[in-house]
CSV table of C-alpha atoms in Angstrom, one decimal:
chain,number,residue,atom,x,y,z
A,1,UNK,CA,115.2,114.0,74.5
A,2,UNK,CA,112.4,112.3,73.2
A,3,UNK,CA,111.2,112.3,69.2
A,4,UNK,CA,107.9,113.8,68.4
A,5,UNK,CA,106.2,110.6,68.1
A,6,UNK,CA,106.9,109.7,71.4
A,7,UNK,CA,106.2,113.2,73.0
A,8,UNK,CA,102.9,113.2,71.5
A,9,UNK,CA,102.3,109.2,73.1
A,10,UNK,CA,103.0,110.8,76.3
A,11,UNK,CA,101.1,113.8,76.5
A,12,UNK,CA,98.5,112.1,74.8
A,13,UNK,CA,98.4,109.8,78.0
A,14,UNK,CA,98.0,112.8,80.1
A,15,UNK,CA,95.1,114.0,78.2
A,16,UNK,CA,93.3,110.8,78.3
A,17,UNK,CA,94.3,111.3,82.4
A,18,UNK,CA,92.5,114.6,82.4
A,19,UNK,CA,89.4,113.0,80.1
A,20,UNK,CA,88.9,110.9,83.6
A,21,UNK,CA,89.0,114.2,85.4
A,22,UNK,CA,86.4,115.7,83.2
A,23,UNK,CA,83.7,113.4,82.9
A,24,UNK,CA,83.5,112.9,86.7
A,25,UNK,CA,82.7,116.8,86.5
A,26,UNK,CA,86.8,117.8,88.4
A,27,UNK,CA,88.7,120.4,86.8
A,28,UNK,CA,90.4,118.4,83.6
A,29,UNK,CA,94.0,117.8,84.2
A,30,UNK,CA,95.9,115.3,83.5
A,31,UNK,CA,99.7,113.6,84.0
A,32,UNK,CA,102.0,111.1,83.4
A,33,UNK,CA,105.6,110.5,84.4
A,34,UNK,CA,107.8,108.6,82.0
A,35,UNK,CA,110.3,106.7,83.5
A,36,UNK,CA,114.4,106.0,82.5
A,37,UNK,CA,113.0,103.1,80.4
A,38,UNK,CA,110.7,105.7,78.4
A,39,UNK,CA,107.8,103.4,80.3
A,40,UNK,CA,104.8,105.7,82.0
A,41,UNK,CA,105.1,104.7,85.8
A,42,UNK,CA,103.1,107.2,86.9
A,43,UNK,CA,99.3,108.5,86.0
A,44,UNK,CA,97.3,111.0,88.0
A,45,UNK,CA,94.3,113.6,87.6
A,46,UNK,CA,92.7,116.2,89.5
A,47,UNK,CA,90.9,114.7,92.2
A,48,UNK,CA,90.6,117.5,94.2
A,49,UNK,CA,87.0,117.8,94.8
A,50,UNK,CA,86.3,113.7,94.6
A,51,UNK,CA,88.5,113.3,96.9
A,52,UNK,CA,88.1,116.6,99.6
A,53,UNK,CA,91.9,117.1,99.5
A,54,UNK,CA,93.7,120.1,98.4
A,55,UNK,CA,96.5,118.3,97.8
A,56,UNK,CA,95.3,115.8,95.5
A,57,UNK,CA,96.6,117.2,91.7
A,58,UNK,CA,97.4,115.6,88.8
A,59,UNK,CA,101.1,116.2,89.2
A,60,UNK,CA,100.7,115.3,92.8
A,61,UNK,CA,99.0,111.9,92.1
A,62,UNK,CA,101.5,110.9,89.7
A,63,UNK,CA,104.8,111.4,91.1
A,64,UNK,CA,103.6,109.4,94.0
A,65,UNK,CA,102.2,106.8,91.9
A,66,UNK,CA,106.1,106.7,89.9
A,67,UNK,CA,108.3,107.1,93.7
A,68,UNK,CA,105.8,103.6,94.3
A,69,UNK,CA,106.4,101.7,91.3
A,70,UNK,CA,110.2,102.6,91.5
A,71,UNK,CA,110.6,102.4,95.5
A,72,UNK,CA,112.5,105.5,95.7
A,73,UNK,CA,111.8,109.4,96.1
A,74,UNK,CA,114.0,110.2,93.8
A,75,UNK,CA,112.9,110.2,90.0
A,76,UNK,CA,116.5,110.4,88.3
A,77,UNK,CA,116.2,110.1,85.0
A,78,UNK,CA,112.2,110.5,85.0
A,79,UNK,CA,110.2,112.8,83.2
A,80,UNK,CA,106.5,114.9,83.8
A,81,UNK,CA,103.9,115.4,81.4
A,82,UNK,CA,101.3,117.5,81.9
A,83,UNK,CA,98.1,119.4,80.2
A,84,UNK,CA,98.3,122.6,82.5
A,85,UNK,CA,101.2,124.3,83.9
A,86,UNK,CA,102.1,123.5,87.3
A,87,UNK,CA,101.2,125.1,90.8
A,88,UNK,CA,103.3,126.3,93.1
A,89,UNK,CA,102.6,123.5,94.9
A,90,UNK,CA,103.3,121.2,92.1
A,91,UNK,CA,106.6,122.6,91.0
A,92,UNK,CA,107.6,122.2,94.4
A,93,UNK,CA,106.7,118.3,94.3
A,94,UNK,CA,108.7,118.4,90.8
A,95,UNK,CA,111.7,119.8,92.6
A,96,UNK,CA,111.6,117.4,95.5
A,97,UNK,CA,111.3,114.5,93.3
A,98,UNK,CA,113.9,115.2,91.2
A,99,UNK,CA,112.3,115.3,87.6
A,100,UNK,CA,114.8,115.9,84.8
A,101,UNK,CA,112.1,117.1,82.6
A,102,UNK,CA,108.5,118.8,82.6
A,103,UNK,CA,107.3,118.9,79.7
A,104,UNK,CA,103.2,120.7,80.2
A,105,UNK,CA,100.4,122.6,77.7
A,106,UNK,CA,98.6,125.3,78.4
A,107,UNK,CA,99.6,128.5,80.4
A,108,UNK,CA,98.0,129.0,83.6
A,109,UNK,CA,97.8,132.8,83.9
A,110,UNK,CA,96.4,132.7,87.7
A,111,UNK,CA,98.4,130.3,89.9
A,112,UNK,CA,100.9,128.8,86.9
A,113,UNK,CA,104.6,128.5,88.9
A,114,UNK,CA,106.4,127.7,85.6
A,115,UNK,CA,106.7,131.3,84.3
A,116,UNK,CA,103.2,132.7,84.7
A,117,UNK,CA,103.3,133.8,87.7
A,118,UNK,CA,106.5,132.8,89.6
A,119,UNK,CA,109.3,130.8,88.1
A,120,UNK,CA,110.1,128.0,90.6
A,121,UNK,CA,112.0,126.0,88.3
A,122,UNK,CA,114.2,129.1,87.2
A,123,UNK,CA,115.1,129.7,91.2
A,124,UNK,CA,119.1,129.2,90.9
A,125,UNK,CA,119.2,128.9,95.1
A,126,UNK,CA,117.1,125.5,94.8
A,127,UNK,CA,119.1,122.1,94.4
A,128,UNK,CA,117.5,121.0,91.3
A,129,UNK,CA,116.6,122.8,88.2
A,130,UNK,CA,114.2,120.5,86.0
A,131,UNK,CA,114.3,121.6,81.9
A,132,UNK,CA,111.1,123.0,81.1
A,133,UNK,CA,109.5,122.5,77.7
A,134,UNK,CA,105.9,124.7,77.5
A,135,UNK,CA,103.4,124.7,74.9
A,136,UNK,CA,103.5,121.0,73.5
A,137,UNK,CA,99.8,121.1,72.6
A,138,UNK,CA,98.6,123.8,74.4
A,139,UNK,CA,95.9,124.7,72.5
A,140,UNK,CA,94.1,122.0,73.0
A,141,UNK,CA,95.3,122.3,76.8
A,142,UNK,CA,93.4,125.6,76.7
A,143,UNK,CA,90.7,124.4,74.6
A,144,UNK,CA,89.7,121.0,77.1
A,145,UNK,CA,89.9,123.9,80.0
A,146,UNK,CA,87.6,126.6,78.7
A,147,UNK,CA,85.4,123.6,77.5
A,148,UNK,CA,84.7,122.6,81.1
A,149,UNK,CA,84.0,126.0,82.4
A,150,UNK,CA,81.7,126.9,79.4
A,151,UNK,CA,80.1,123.5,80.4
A,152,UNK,CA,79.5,124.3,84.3
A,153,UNK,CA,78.3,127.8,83.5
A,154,UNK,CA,76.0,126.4,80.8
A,155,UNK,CA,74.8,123.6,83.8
A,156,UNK,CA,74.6,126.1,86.2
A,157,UNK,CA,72.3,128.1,84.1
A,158,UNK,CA,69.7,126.2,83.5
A,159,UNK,CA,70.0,125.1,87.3
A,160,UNK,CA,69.1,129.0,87.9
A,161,UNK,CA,66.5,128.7,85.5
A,162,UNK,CA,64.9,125.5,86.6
A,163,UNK,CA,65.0,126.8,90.0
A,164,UNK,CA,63.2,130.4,88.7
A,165,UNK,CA,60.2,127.9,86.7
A,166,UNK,CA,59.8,125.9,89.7
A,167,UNK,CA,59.2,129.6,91.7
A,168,UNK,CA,56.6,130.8,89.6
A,169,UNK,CA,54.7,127.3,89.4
B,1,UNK,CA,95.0,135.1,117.2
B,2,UNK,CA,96.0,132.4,119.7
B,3,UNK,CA,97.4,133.3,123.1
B,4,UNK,CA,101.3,133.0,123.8
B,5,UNK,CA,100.1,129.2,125.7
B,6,UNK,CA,98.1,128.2,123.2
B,7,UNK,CA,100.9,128.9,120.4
B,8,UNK,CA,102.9,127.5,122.8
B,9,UNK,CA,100.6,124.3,122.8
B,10,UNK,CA,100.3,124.1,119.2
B,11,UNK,CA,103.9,123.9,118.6
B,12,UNK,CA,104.7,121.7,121.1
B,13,UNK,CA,102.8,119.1,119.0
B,14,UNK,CA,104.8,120.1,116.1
B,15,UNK,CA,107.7,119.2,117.6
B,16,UNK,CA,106.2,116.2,118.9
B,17,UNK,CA,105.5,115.1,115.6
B,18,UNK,CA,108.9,116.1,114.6
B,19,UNK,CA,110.4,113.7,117.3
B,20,UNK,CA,108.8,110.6,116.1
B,21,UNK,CA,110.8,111.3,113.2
B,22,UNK,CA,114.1,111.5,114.3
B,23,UNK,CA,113.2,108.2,116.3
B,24,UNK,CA,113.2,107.0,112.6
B,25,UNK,CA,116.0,108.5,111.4
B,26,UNK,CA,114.0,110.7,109.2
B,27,UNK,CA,115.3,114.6,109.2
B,28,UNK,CA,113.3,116.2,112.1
B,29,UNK,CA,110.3,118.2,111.1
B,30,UNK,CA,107.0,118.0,112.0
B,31,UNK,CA,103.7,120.3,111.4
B,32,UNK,CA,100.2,120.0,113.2
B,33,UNK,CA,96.8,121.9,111.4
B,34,UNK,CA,94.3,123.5,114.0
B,35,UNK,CA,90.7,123.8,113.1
B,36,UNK,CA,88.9,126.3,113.5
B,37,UNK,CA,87.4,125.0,117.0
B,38,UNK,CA,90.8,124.6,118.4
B,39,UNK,CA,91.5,121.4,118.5
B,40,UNK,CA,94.4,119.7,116.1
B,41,UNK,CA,92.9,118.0,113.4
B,42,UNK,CA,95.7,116.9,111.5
B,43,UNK,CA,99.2,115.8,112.5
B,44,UNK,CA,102.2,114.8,110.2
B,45,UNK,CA,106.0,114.5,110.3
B,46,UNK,CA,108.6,113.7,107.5
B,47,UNK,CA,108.3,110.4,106.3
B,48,UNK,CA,110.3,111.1,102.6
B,49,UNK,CA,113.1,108.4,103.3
B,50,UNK,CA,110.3,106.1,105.0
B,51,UNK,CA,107.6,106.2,102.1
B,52,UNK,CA,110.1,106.5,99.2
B,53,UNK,CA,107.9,109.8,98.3
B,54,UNK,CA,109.0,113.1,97.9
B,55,UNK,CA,105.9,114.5,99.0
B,56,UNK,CA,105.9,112.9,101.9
B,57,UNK,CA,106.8,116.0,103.9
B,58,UNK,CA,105.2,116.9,107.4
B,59,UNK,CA,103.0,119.5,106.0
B,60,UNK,CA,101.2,117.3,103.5
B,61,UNK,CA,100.4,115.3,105.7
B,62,UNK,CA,99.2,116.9,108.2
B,63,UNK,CA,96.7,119.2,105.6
B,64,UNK,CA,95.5,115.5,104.3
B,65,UNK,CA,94.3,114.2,107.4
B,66,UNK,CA,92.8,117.5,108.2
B,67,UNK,CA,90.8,117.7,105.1
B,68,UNK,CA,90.0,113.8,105.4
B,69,UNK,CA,88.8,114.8,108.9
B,70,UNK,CA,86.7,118.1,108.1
B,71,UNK,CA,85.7,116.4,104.8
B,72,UNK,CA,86.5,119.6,102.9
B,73,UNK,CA,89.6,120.4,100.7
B,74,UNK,CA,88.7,123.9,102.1
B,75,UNK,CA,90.6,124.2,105.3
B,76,UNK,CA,88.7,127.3,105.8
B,77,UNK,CA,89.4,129.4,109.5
B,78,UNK,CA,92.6,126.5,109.8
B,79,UNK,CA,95.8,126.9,111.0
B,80,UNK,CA,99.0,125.3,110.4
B,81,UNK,CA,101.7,124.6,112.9
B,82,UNK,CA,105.3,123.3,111.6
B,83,UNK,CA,109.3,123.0,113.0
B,84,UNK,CA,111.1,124.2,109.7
B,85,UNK,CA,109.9,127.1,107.5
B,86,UNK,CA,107.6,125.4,104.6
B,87,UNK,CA,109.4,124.3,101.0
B,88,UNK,CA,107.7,125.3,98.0
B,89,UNK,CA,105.7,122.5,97.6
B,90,UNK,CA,104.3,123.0,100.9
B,91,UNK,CA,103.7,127.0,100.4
B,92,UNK,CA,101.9,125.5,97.9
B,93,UNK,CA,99.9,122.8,99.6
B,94,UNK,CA,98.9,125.7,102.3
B,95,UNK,CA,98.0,127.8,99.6
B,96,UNK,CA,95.6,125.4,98.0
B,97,UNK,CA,94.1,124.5,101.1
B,98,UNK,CA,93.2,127.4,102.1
B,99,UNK,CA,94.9,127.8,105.1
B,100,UNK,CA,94.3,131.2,107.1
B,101,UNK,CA,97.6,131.0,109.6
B,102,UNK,CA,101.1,129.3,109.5
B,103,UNK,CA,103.0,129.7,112.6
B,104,UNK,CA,107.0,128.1,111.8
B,105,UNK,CA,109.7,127.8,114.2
B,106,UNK,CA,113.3,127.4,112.2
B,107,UNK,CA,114.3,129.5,109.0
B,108,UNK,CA,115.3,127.2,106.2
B,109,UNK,CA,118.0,129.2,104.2
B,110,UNK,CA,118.5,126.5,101.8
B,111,UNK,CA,114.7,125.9,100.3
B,112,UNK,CA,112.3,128.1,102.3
B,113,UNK,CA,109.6,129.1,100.3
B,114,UNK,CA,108.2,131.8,102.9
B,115,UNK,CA,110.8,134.2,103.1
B,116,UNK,CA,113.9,132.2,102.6
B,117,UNK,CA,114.3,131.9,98.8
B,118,UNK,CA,111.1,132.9,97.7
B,119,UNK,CA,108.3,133.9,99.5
B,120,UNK,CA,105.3,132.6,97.9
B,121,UNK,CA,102.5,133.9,100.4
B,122,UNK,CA,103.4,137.2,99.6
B,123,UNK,CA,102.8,136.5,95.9
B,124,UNK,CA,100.3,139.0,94.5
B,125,UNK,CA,98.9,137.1,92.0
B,126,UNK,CA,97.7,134.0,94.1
B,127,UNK,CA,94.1,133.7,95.0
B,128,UNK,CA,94.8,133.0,98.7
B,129,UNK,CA,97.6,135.1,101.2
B,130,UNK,CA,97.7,133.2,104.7
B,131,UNK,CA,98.9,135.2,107.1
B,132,UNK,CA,102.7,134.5,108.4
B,133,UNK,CA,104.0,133.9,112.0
B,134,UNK,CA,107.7,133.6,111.6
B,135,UNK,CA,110.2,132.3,114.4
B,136,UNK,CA,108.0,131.0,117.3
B,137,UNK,CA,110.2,128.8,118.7
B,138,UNK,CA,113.1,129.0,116.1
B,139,UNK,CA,115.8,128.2,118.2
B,140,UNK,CA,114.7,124.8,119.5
B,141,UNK,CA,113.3,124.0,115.7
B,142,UNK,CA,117.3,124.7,114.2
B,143,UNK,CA,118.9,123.4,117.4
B,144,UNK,CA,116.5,119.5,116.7
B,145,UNK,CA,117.9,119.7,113.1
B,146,UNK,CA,121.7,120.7,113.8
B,147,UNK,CA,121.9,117.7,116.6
B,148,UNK,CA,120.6,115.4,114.2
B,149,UNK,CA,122.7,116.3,111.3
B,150,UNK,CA,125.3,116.1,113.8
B,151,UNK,CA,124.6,112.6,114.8
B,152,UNK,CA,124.1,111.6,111.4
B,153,UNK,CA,127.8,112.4,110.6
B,154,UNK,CA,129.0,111.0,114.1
B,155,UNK,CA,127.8,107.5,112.6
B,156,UNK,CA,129.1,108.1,109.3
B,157,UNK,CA,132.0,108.5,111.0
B,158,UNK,CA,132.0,105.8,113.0
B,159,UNK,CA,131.0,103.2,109.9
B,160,UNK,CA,134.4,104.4,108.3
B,161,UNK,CA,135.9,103.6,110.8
B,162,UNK,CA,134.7,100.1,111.7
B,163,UNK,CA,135.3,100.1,107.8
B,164,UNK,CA,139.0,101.0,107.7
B,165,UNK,CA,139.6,98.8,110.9
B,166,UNK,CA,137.8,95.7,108.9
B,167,UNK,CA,139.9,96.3,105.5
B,168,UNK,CA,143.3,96.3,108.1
B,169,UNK,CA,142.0,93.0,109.6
């Protein structure tokens, strides 16, 4: 179990993942895993659209990033931190991997798979149960999220409008 | 809908895929995406133990190098192909992707994610419900894992014994 200090260091470092996201205009979330040695030896954000691969999320990034740096595809002893609650996808990529702990902020009401709207890491016929600690910082979680959408709708706007003005020239 | 050939086709590839990792002593499963012209545009087969990553699994792979191919994270009108009912993680992946189809041989009591232990395409709440082909070729697809599980414990067996015989020596 970590102290406060050091769970705010590491889901700090999964915001400042999810910052990258956000100013190259994907989705903003972020993720780090922390290692046995309390080191982060993985770091990955939503690259979805940069990179034309459904596959490519935060969690998904990292994990790989962490198997790498410790040659092995089990994460014993390794921990996830991460601004939005996991997919299904994601969860499932948790499980495989064998993280002890998620630890993630904000709620995702639509396709969240860590209580929202399935529980995968509550599914006693799996062969790993991670601990799950929700909410750390989920407010501003929330906040970064409904920050970017305001921001696309606000972009797309005046795209509509610019497109309207150049109709009527 | 695909005719009983071209299903026939389809999976054949997925176990082909599925060979070349038994040939490297990988547990047997293999998946294949169809675009939406027919033709396969993404292959994969387990490569966990081989790339020390736990997302390594047949499916992911195979739905990488079909987006990477259709340049897309959408795999819109595509159709996935695999030996072993899909995980979690890869019920996920297909739901992400967008995939319209998956056809899977085997049933995979211990972790299936489509039917199995959960069955996450049938989750309301999720933006995207592929449709589900179940058992196509189920026997062959349990029959390539319970020889190689088999085999795995023959040489198990045999190490002991060359083992035992060494400690005697």
């Amino acid at each position: 179990m970590y102290s406060s200090e050091e769970k705010k260091t590491y889901m700090e470092a999964a915001f400042a993942e999810a910052e990258k996201a956000r100013r190259q205009d994907e989705v903003p979330i972020g993720a780090v895993v922390v290692g046995p040695d309390g080191q982060i030896i993985g770091r990955g954000y939503n690259r979805r659209e940069l990179d034309e691969d459904g596959t490519a999320h935060a969690e998904i990034l990292a994990i790989k990033e962490a198997c790498q740096k410790l040659d092995s595809w089990r994460l014993i002893d390794c921990n996830l931190f991460v601004t939005l609650e996991p997919c299904a996808m994601c969860a499932g990529a948790i499980i495989n991997s064998r993280i002890k702990e998620v630890y993630f902020a904000a709620m995702d009401p639509k396709a969240g798979a860590a209580g929202s709207v399935v529980d995968l890491f509550s599914v006693e016929k799996f062969n790993h149960h991670p601990k799950v600690i929700r909410g750390l910082y989920k407010e501003q979680g929330a906040q970064l999220l409904k920050d970017f959408f305001r921001e696309i709708r606000r972009k797309q706007k005046l795209a509509k409008k610019a497109q309207e003005n150049c109709q009527k020239d």
